[in-house]
C-alpha positions as semicolon CSV with decimal commas, in nm:
position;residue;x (nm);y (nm);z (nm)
1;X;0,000;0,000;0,000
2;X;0,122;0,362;-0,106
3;X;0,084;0,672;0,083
4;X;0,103;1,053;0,002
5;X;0,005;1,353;0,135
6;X;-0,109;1,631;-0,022
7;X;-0,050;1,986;0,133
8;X;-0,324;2,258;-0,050
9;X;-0,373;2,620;0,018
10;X;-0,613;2,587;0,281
11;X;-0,606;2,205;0,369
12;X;-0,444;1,857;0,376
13;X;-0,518;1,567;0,201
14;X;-0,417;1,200;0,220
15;X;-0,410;0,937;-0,044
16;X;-0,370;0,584;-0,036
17;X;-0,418;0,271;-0,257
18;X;-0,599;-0,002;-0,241
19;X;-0,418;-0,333;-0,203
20;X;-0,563;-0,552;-0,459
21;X;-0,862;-0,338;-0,645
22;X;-0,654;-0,061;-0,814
23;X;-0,832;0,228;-0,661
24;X;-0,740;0,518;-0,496
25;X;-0,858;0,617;-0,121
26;X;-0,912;1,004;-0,110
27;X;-0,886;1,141;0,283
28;X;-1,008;1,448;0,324
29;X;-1,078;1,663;0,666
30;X;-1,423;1,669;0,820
31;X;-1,510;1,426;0,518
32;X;-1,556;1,072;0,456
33;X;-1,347;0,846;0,259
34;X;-1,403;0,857;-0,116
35;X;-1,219;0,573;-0,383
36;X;-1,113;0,734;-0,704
37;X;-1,060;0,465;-0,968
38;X;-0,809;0,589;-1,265
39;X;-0,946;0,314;-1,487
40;X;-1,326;0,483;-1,497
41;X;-1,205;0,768;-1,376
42;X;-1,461;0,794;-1,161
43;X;-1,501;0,879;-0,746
44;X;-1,781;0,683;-0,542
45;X;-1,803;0,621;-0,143
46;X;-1,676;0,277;-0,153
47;X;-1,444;0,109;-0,330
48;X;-1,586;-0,115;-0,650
49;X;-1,515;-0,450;-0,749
């Protein structure tokens, strides 16, 4: 699993991947998880199959 953090103007954000699915795990303050997946390029709350 890779890490990164990602300092912006006004906040932080951590990114991670997800052993075995190819997605992305977006962490942002005062928010819940999302999964980015690079293939659809598409975000949802969980991460698909």
């Amino acid at each position: 699993m890779a890490y990164a953090t990602i300092a912006l103007q006004n906040q932080t954000l951590q990114i991670q991947t997800v052993p075995g699915s190819g997605m992305i795990k977006v962490l942002l303050p005062e928010s819940a998880p999302c999964f980015y997946n690079p293939a659809t390029g598409l975000f949802g709350t969980e991460p698909s199959p």
